[in-house]
Amino acid sequence: LMLGSALNKQNRTAEAMQALKKAQDIHNGVSLDAGSGLILMGMKEEGARFIENILPIAQERGRKDLHRFVNIAAKAWFDIGVEHQQAQQYEKARIALLRSARLDQGFAPLYIHLGEIAEAMGNRDAAIMSYQKFLELNPNNLSIRDRLKNLQNQ
């Protein structure tokens, strides 16, 4: 992993990815750390995909720290979604945030972003569902409660 990071700092991305892929056999024959390394190097989508692809193998082989890596991948997809949202690439943002939700349904902030994206795309019903889901997880948020009421009254 250190070699991969060093190569990436030298803008030797292809070699860095090869080094990280070689690190796959570190723990129980499955290195989720390689995916984390990609994310830390700024290759969020590649790292999140790597972790998603290797999770079933790691689970099958009895890896005990899967939850930590699920959270890392979910956070990476969340960050990617927010970046796309800020760039007004709403469909890409929606897809990334849904991938995050698939991994971690209990991460409330992603539902605010999904609601905002749905509103921006003119999908009132999806926005309402997203804000309702957020409020299930965080019922005391008055601003989202007000936003939901306004949408429901339209």
N, C-alpha and C. Protein backbone atom coordinates (compact mmCIF):
# COMPACT_ATOMS: atom_id res chain seq x y z
N LEU A 1 0.81 -1.19 0.00
CA LEU A 1 0.00 0.00 0.00
C LEU A 1 0.86 1.25 0.00
N MET A 2 1.95 1.22 0.74
CA MET A 2 2.84 2.38 0.78
C MET A 2 3.46 2.62 -0.59
N LEU A 3 3.83 1.53 -1.27
CA LEU A 3 4.39 1.67 -2.61
C LEU A 3 3.36 2.28 -3.55
N GLY A 4 2.14 1.82 -3.48
CA GLY A 4 1.07 2.37 -4.32
C GLY A 4 0.87 3.85 -4.07
N SER A 5 0.89 4.25 -2.81
CA SER A 5 0.73 5.66 -2.46
C SER A 5 1.90 6.48 -2.99
N ALA A 6 3.10 5.97 -2.83
CA ALA A 6 4.29 6.70 -3.32
C ALA A 6 4.25 6.86 -4.83
N LEU A 7 3.88 5.80 -5.54
CA LEU A 7 3.80 5.88 -7.00
C LEU A 7 2.74 6.87 -7.44
N ASN A 8 1.62 6.90 -6.72
CA ASN A 8 0.56 7.85 -7.06
C ASN A 8 1.03 9.29 -6.88
N LYS A 9 1.79 9.55 -5.82
CA LYS A 9 2.31 10.91 -5.59
C LYS A 9 3.23 11.35 -6.72
N GLN A 10 3.81 10.39 -7.40
CA GLN A 10 4.69 10.69 -8.54
C GLN A 10 3.91 10.70 -9.85
N ASN A 11 2.57 10.71 -9.74
CA ASN A 11 1.68 10.68 -10.92
C ASN A 11 1.90 9.44 -11.77
N ARG A 12 2.25 8.35 -11.15
CA ARG A 12 2.43 7.07 -11.84
C ARG A 12 1.23 6.19 -11.48
N THR A 13 0.06 6.64 -11.92
CA THR A 13 -1.22 6.06 -11.52
C THR A 13 -1.33 4.59 -11.90
N ALA A 14 -0.98 4.23 -13.12
CA ALA A 14 -1.12 2.84 -13.56
C ALA A 14 -0.26 1.92 -12.69
N GLU A 15 0.97 2.34 -12.41
CA GLU A 15 1.85 1.53 -11.56
C GLU A 15 1.31 1.47 -10.13
N ALA A 16 0.74 2.58 -9.67
CA ALA A 16 0.17 2.61 -8.32
C ALA A 16 -0.97 1.61 -8.20
N MET A 17 -1.84 1.58 -9.22
CA MET A 17 -2.96 0.63 -9.19
C MET A 17 -2.44 -0.80 -9.20
N GLN A 18 -1.40 -1.09 -9.98
CA GLN A 18 -0.83 -2.44 -10.00
C GLN A 18 -0.29 -2.82 -8.63
N ALA A 19 0.39 -1.89 -7.98
CA ALA A 19 0.94 -2.16 -6.65
C ALA A 19 -0.17 -2.44 -5.65
N LEU A 20 -1.25 -1.68 -5.75
CA LEU A 20 -2.36 -1.90 -4.82
C LEU A 20 -3.06 -3.22 -5.09
N LYS A 21 -3.18 -3.58 -6.35
CA LYS A 21 -3.81 -4.87 -6.66
C LYS A 21 -2.96 -6.04 -6.17
N LYS A 22 -1.64 -5.87 -6.18
CA LYS A 22 -0.76 -6.91 -5.65
C LYS A 22 -0.92 -7.07 -4.14
N ALA A 23 -1.41 -6.02 -3.50
CA ALA A 23 -1.59 -6.06 -2.05
C ALA A 23 -2.84 -6.84 -1.64
N GLN A 24 -3.55 -7.40 -2.59
CA GLN A 24 -4.83 -8.06 -2.30
C GLN A 24 -4.71 -9.28 -1.40
N ASP A 25 -3.57 -9.90 -1.32
CA ASP A 25 -3.45 -11.14 -0.57
C ASP A 25 -2.96 -10.95 0.86
N ILE A 26 -3.12 -9.77 1.41
CA ILE A 26 -2.58 -9.47 2.73
C ILE A 26 -3.32 -10.19 3.86
N HIS A 27 -4.64 -10.13 3.85
CA HIS A 27 -5.43 -10.61 4.99
C HIS A 27 -6.48 -11.60 4.52
N ASN A 28 -6.35 -12.85 4.97
CA ASN A 28 -7.28 -13.90 4.59
C ASN A 28 -7.40 -14.03 3.07
N GLY A 29 -6.35 -13.71 2.37
CA GLY A 29 -6.38 -13.81 0.92
C GLY A 29 -7.16 -12.70 0.26
N VAL A 30 -7.65 -11.76 1.02
CA VAL A 30 -8.46 -10.69 0.45
C VAL A 30 -8.06 -9.38 1.11
N SER A 31 -7.60 -8.43 0.32
CA SER A 31 -7.23 -7.15 0.89
C SER A 31 -8.21 -6.07 0.51
N LEU A 32 -9.08 -5.76 1.44
CA LEU A 32 -9.96 -4.63 1.25
C LEU A 32 -9.18 -3.33 1.41
N ASP A 33 -8.00 -3.44 2.04
CA ASP A 33 -7.16 -2.27 2.23
C ASP A 33 -6.73 -1.66 0.90
N ALA A 34 -6.61 -2.48 -0.13
CA ALA A 34 -6.23 -1.95 -1.44
C ALA A 34 -7.31 -0.98 -1.94
N GLY A 35 -8.57 -1.32 -1.73
CA GLY A 35 -9.65 -0.42 -2.11
C GLY A 35 -9.61 0.87 -1.32
N SER A 36 -9.33 0.75 -0.02
CA SER A 36 -9.19 1.94 0.82
C SER A 36 -8.03 2.79 0.34
N GLY A 37 -6.95 2.15 -0.07
CA GLY A 37 -5.79 2.87 -0.58
C GLY A 37 -6.13 3.67 -1.83
N LEU A 38 -6.90 3.06 -2.71
CA LEU A 38 -7.32 3.79 -3.91
C LEU A 38 -8.13 5.02 -3.55
N ILE A 39 -9.05 4.87 -2.60
CA ILE A 39 -9.88 5.99 -2.17
C ILE A 39 -9.01 7.09 -1.57
N LEU A 40 -8.07 6.70 -0.72
CA LEU A 40 -7.19 7.70 -0.10
C LEU A 40 -6.33 8.42 -1.12
N MET A 41 -6.03 7.77 -2.22
CA MET A 41 -5.23 8.38 -3.29
C MET A 41 -6.08 9.27 -4.19
N GLY A 42 -7.36 9.39 -3.86
CA GLY A 42 -8.23 10.24 -4.66
C GLY A 42 -8.96 9.51 -5.77
N MET A 43 -8.80 8.22 -5.84
CA MET A 43 -9.46 7.41 -6.86
C MET A 43 -10.69 6.78 -6.21
N LYS A 44 -11.64 7.65 -5.84
CA LYS A 44 -12.78 7.23 -5.04
C LYS A 44 -13.63 6.17 -5.73
N GLU A 45 -13.97 6.42 -6.98
CA GLU A 45 -14.86 5.48 -7.66
C GLU A 45 -14.19 4.13 -7.84
N GLU A 46 -12.92 4.13 -8.24
CA GLU A 46 -12.21 2.86 -8.42
C GLU A 46 -12.11 2.10 -7.10
N GLY A 47 -11.81 2.82 -6.02
CA GLY A 47 -11.69 2.18 -4.71
C GLY A 47 -13.01 1.63 -4.22
N ALA A 48 -14.07 2.41 -4.39
CA ALA A 48 -15.39 1.95 -3.94
C ALA A 48 -15.83 0.73 -4.73
N ARG A 49 -15.61 0.75 -6.05
CA ARG A 49 -15.95 -0.42 -6.87
C ARG A 49 -15.13 -1.64 -6.45
N PHE A 50 -13.85 -1.42 -6.20
CA PHE A 50 -12.96 -2.51 -5.77
C PHE A 50 -13.49 -3.15 -4.50
N ILE A 51 -13.83 -2.31 -3.52
CA ILE A 51 -14.34 -2.84 -2.25
C ILE A 51 -15.65 -3.58 -2.47
N GLU A 52 -16.57 -2.99 -3.24
CA GLU A 52 -17.85 -3.65 -3.51
C GLU A 52 -17.65 -5.02 -4.15
N ASN A 53 -16.71 -5.10 -5.08
CA ASN A 53 -16.49 -6.36 -5.80
C ASN A 53 -15.86 -7.42 -4.93
N ILE A 54 -15.07 -7.01 -3.97
CA ILE A 54 -14.34 -7.99 -3.17
C ILE A 54 -15.05 -8.35 -1.86
N LEU A 55 -16.06 -7.57 -1.48
CA LEU A 55 -16.78 -7.84 -0.22
C LEU A 55 -17.33 -9.26 -0.13
N PRO A 56 -17.99 -9.77 -1.17
CA PRO A 56 -18.52 -11.14 -1.05
C PRO A 56 -17.43 -12.19 -0.81
N ILE A 57 -16.29 -12.01 -1.42
CA ILE A 57 -15.16 -12.94 -1.23
C ILE A 57 -14.64 -12.83 0.19
N ALA A 58 -14.49 -11.60 0.66
CA ALA A 58 -14.00 -11.38 2.02
C ALA A 58 -14.97 -11.98 3.05
N GLN A 59 -16.27 -11.83 2.81
CA GLN A 59 -17.27 -12.39 3.71
C GLN A 59 -17.19 -13.91 3.70
N GLU A 60 -17.06 -14.47 2.52
CA GLU A 60 -16.97 -15.93 2.38
C GLU A 60 -15.75 -16.49 3.12
N ARG A 61 -14.68 -15.72 3.13
CA ARG A 61 -13.44 -16.18 3.77
C ARG A 61 -13.36 -15.80 5.24
N GLY A 62 -14.43 -15.22 5.77
CA GLY A 62 -14.51 -14.98 7.21
C GLY A 62 -13.86 -13.70 7.71
N ARG A 63 -13.66 -12.76 6.84
CA ARG A 63 -13.07 -11.49 7.28
C ARG A 63 -14.02 -10.84 8.27
N LYS A 64 -13.50 -10.41 9.41
CA LYS A 64 -14.33 -9.92 10.51
C LYS A 64 -14.59 -8.42 10.48
N ASP A 65 -13.85 -7.66 9.69
CA ASP A 65 -13.97 -6.20 9.72
C ASP A 65 -14.68 -5.64 8.48
N LEU A 66 -15.62 -6.39 7.95
CA LEU A 66 -16.31 -5.98 6.73
C LEU A 66 -17.06 -4.67 6.90
N HIS A 67 -17.67 -4.46 8.07
CA HIS A 67 -18.49 -3.27 8.28
C HIS A 67 -17.67 -1.99 8.06
N ARG A 68 -16.43 -2.01 8.50
CA ARG A 68 -15.56 -0.85 8.33
C ARG A 68 -15.38 -0.52 6.86
N PHE A 69 -15.20 -1.54 6.04
CA PHE A 69 -14.97 -1.32 4.61
C PHE A 69 -16.26 -0.95 3.87
N VAL A 70 -17.36 -1.50 4.33
CA VAL A 70 -18.66 -1.10 3.77
C VAL A 70 -18.85 0.39 3.98
N ASN A 71 -18.53 0.87 5.19
CA ASN A 71 -18.67 2.29 5.50
C ASN A 71 -17.73 3.14 4.65
N ILE A 72 -16.51 2.66 4.42
CA ILE A 72 -15.55 3.40 3.60
C ILE A 72 -16.08 3.54 2.17
N ALA A 73 -16.58 2.45 1.61
CA ALA A 73 -17.12 2.49 0.25
C ALA A 73 -18.37 3.36 0.18
N ALA A 74 -19.24 3.26 1.17
CA ALA A 74 -20.46 4.07 1.19
C ALA A 74 -20.11 5.55 1.26
N LYS A 75 -19.13 5.91 2.08
CA LYS A 75 -18.70 7.31 2.19
C LYS A 75 -18.09 7.79 0.87
N ALA A 76 -17.34 6.93 0.20
CA ALA A 76 -16.76 7.32 -1.09
C ALA A 76 -17.86 7.60 -2.11
N TRP A 77 -18.86 6.71 -2.19
CA TRP A 77 -19.98 6.94 -3.12
C TRP A 77 -20.74 8.20 -2.74
N PHE A 78 -20.89 8.46 -1.44
CA PHE A 78 -21.56 9.68 -0.99
C PHE A 78 -20.78 10.90 -1.47
N ASP A 79 -19.47 10.89 -1.26
CA ASP A 79 -18.64 12.02 -1.69
C ASP A 79 -18.72 12.23 -3.20
N ILE A 80 -18.70 11.15 -3.95
CA ILE A 80 -18.81 11.23 -5.41
C ILE A 80 -20.16 11.85 -5.78
N GLY A 81 -21.21 11.40 -5.11
CA GLY A 81 -22.54 11.94 -5.38
C GLY A 81 -22.63 13.43 -5.11
N VAL A 82 -22.07 13.87 -4.00
CA VAL A 82 -22.10 15.30 -3.65
C VAL A 82 -21.29 16.10 -4.67
N GLU A 83 -20.15 15.56 -5.10
CA GLU A 83 -19.35 16.25 -6.13
C GLU A 83 -20.15 16.42 -7.42
N HIS A 84 -20.83 15.37 -7.84
CA HIS A 84 -21.66 15.46 -9.05
C HIS A 84 -22.83 16.43 -8.84
N GLN A 85 -23.42 16.41 -7.65
CA GLN A 85 -24.52 17.32 -7.36
C GLN A 85 -24.03 18.78 -7.47
N GLN A 86 -22.88 19.06 -6.90
CA GLN A 86 -22.34 20.42 -6.95
C GLN A 86 -22.05 20.86 -8.39
N ALA A 87 -21.72 19.90 -9.24
CA ALA A 87 -21.47 20.19 -10.66
C ALA A 87 -22.76 20.17 -11.48
N GLN A 88 -23.90 20.01 -10.81
CA GLN A 88 -25.22 19.93 -11.42
C GLN A 88 -25.33 18.77 -12.41
N GLN A 89 -24.62 17.69 -12.11
CA GLN A 89 -24.72 16.44 -12.87
C GLN A 89 -25.63 15.51 -12.05
N TYR A 90 -26.91 15.83 -12.12
CA TYR A 90 -27.85 15.24 -11.17
C TYR A 90 -28.05 13.74 -11.34
N GLU A 91 -28.07 13.25 -12.55
CA GLU A 91 -28.27 11.80 -12.73
C GLU A 91 -27.07 11.03 -12.19
N LYS A 92 -25.86 11.50 -12.48
CA LYS A 92 -24.66 10.85 -11.93
C LYS A 92 -24.66 10.92 -10.41
N ALA A 93 -25.07 12.07 -9.88
CA ALA A 93 -25.14 12.24 -8.43
C ALA A 93 -26.13 11.25 -7.82
N ARG A 94 -27.30 11.15 -8.43
CA ARG A 94 -28.34 10.25 -7.93
C ARG A 94 -27.85 8.81 -7.91
N ILE A 95 -27.19 8.39 -8.97
CA ILE A 95 -26.70 7.01 -9.05
C ILE A 95 -25.65 6.75 -7.97
N ALA A 96 -24.73 7.67 -7.78
CA ALA A 96 -23.69 7.49 -6.76
C ALA A 96 -24.31 7.44 -5.36
N LEU A 97 -25.26 8.32 -5.10
CA LEU A 97 -25.89 8.34 -3.78
C LEU A 97 -26.72 7.08 -3.53
N LEU A 98 -27.35 6.56 -4.57
CA LEU A 98 -28.10 5.30 -4.41
C LEU A 98 -27.15 4.14 -4.12
N ARG A 99 -25.96 4.17 -4.72
CA ARG A 99 -24.96 3.13 -4.41
C ARG A 99 -24.54 3.24 -2.94
N SER A 100 -24.40 4.47 -2.46
CA SER A 100 -24.06 4.68 -1.06
C SER A 100 -25.17 4.13 -0.17
N ALA A 101 -26.42 4.43 -0.52
CA ALA A 101 -27.56 3.96 0.26
C ALA A 101 -27.65 2.44 0.27
N ARG A 102 -27.31 1.82 -0.85
CA ARG A 102 -27.34 0.35 -0.91
C ARG A 102 -26.37 -0.25 0.09
N LEU A 103 -25.25 0.42 0.32
CA LEU A 103 -24.24 -0.08 1.26
C LEU A 103 -24.56 0.29 2.71
N ASP A 104 -25.10 1.50 2.91
CA ASP A 104 -25.36 1.98 4.26
C ASP A 104 -26.66 2.77 4.28
N GLN A 105 -27.76 2.07 4.50
CA GLN A 105 -29.08 2.69 4.48
C GLN A 105 -29.32 3.62 5.66
N GLY A 106 -28.48 3.56 6.66
CA GLY A 106 -28.67 4.35 7.86
C GLY A 106 -27.92 5.68 7.87
N PHE A 107 -27.29 6.05 6.77
CA PHE A 107 -26.54 7.30 6.71
C PHE A 107 -27.48 8.41 6.25
N ALA A 108 -28.07 9.10 7.22
CA ALA A 108 -29.14 10.06 6.97
C ALA A 108 -28.80 11.17 5.98
N PRO A 109 -27.62 11.78 6.02
CA PRO A 109 -27.38 12.92 5.12
C PRO A 109 -27.56 12.62 3.63
N LEU A 110 -27.35 11.39 3.24
CA LEU A 110 -27.49 11.10 1.81
C LEU A 110 -28.92 11.29 1.33
N TYR A 111 -29.89 11.14 2.23
CA TYR A 111 -31.29 11.31 1.83
C TYR A 111 -31.65 12.78 1.61
N ILE A 112 -30.97 13.67 2.31
CA ILE A 112 -31.17 15.10 2.03
C ILE A 112 -30.70 15.39 0.61
N HIS A 113 -29.52 14.88 0.27
CA HIS A 113 -28.97 15.11 -1.07
C HIS A 113 -29.85 14.48 -2.14
N LEU A 114 -30.33 13.27 -1.88
CA LEU A 114 -31.24 12.63 -2.85
C LEU A 114 -32.51 13.47 -3.02
N GLY A 115 -33.02 14.02 -1.94
CA GLY A 115 -34.20 14.88 -2.02
C GLY A 115 -33.93 16.14 -2.82
N GLU A 116 -32.79 16.77 -2.57
CA GLU A 116 -32.44 17.99 -3.31
C GLU A 116 -32.28 17.71 -4.80
N ILE A 117 -31.67 16.57 -5.11
CA ILE A 117 -31.47 16.19 -6.51
C ILE A 117 -32.81 15.91 -7.17
N ALA A 118 -33.67 15.19 -6.46
CA ALA A 118 -35.00 14.91 -7.02
C ALA A 118 -35.76 16.21 -7.28
N GLU A 119 -35.67 17.16 -6.35
CA GLU A 119 -36.31 18.46 -6.57
C GLU A 119 -35.73 19.15 -7.80
N ALA A 120 -34.41 19.15 -7.92
CA ALA A 120 -33.75 19.80 -9.05
C ALA A 120 -34.15 19.16 -10.38
N MET A 121 -34.44 17.86 -10.33
CA MET A 121 -34.84 17.13 -11.54
C MET A 121 -36.35 17.17 -11.76
N GLY A 122 -37.07 17.85 -10.86
CA GLY A 122 -38.51 17.98 -11.01
C GLY A 122 -39.30 16.76 -10.58
N ASN A 123 -38.68 15.91 -9.76
CA ASN A 123 -39.35 14.69 -9.31
C ASN A 123 -39.81 14.87 -7.86
N ARG A 124 -40.95 15.51 -7.69
CA ARG A 124 -41.50 15.83 -6.38
C ARG A 124 -41.72 14.60 -5.51
N ASP A 125 -42.26 13.53 -6.10
CA ASP A 125 -42.55 12.32 -5.32
C ASP A 125 -41.27 11.69 -4.76
N ALA A 126 -40.22 11.64 -5.58
CA ALA A 126 -38.95 11.08 -5.11
C ALA A 126 -38.35 11.96 -4.02
N ALA A 127 -38.50 13.28 -4.16
CA ALA A 127 -38.00 14.20 -3.14
C ALA A 127 -38.72 13.95 -1.81
N ILE A 128 -40.03 13.82 -1.88
CA ILE A 128 -40.83 13.56 -0.67
C ILE A 128 -40.37 12.26 -0.01
N MET A 129 -40.20 11.21 -0.79
CA MET A 129 -39.76 9.93 -0.22
C MET A 129 -38.38 10.05 0.42
N SER A 130 -37.48 10.79 -0.22
CA SER A 130 -36.13 10.95 0.33
C SER A 130 -36.16 11.70 1.65
N TYR A 131 -36.93 12.78 1.70
CA TYR A 131 -37.01 13.55 2.95
C TYR A 131 -37.71 12.75 4.05
N GLN A 132 -38.70 11.95 3.68
CA GLN A 132 -39.36 11.09 4.67
C GLN A 132 -38.37 10.08 5.24
N LYS A 133 -37.55 9.50 4.38
CA LYS A 133 -36.54 8.55 4.84
C LYS A 133 -35.55 9.24 5.77
N PHE A 134 -35.14 10.45 5.40
CA PHE A 134 -34.23 11.20 6.28
C PHE A 134 -34.87 11.39 7.65
N LEU A 135 -36.14 11.78 7.67
CA LEU A 135 -36.81 12.05 8.94
C LEU A 135 -37.04 10.78 9.76
N GLU A 136 -37.14 9.62 9.10
CA GLU A 136 -37.20 8.36 9.86
C GLU A 136 -35.91 8.17 10.66
N LEU A 137 -34.80 8.58 10.07
CA LEU A 137 -33.50 8.40 10.71
C LEU A 137 -33.14 9.57 11.63
N ASN A 138 -33.71 10.73 11.37
CA ASN A 138 -33.38 11.94 12.11
C ASN A 138 -34.65 12.76 12.32
N PRO A 139 -35.54 12.30 13.19
CA PRO A 139 -36.89 12.89 13.29
C PRO A 139 -36.94 14.32 13.85
N ASN A 140 -35.88 14.80 14.44
CA ASN A 140 -35.91 16.11 15.08
C ASN A 140 -35.42 17.25 14.19
N ASN A 141 -35.20 16.99 12.93
CA ASN A 141 -34.69 18.03 12.03
C ASN A 141 -35.86 18.87 11.51
N LEU A 142 -36.01 20.07 12.06
CA LEU A 142 -37.15 20.92 11.74
C LEU A 142 -37.08 21.49 10.33
N SER A 143 -35.89 21.79 9.84
CA SER A 143 -35.80 22.39 8.50
C SER A 143 -36.23 21.39 7.42
N ILE A 144 -35.86 20.13 7.57
CA ILE A 144 -36.28 19.12 6.59
C ILE A 144 -37.76 18.82 6.76
N ARG A 145 -38.23 18.85 8.00
CA ARG A 145 -39.67 18.65 8.24
C ARG A 145 -40.48 19.75 7.53
N ASP A 146 -40.01 21.00 7.62
CA ASP A 146 -40.67 22.12 6.93
C ASP A 146 -40.58 21.97 5.42
N ARG A 147 -39.43 21.58 4.94
CA ARG A 147 -39.25 21.39 3.50
C ARG A 147 -40.21 20.31 2.98
N LEU A 148 -40.35 19.23 3.74
CA LEU A 148 -41.25 18.15 3.36
C LEU A 148 -42.69 18.65 3.34
N LYS A 149 -43.11 19.40 4.34
CA LYS A 149 -44.48 19.93 4.38
C LYS A 149 -44.75 20.82 3.16
N ASN A 150 -43.78 21.67 2.82
CA ASN A 150 -43.94 22.54 1.65
C ASN A 150 -44.12 21.73 0.37
N LEU A 151 -43.33 20.68 0.23
CA LEU A 151 -43.47 19.83 -0.96
C LEU A 151 -44.81 19.12 -0.99
N GLN A 152 -45.22 18.61 0.15
CA GLN A 152 -46.49 17.89 0.22
C GLN A 152 -47.68 18.82 -0.06
N ASN A 153 -47.54 20.09 0.23
CA ASN A 153 -48.63 21.04 0.02
C ASN A 153 -48.66 21.63 -1.40
N GLN A 154 -47.71 21.29 -2.20
CA GLN A 154 -47.67 21.81 -3.58
C GLN A 154 -48.66 21.10 -4.47
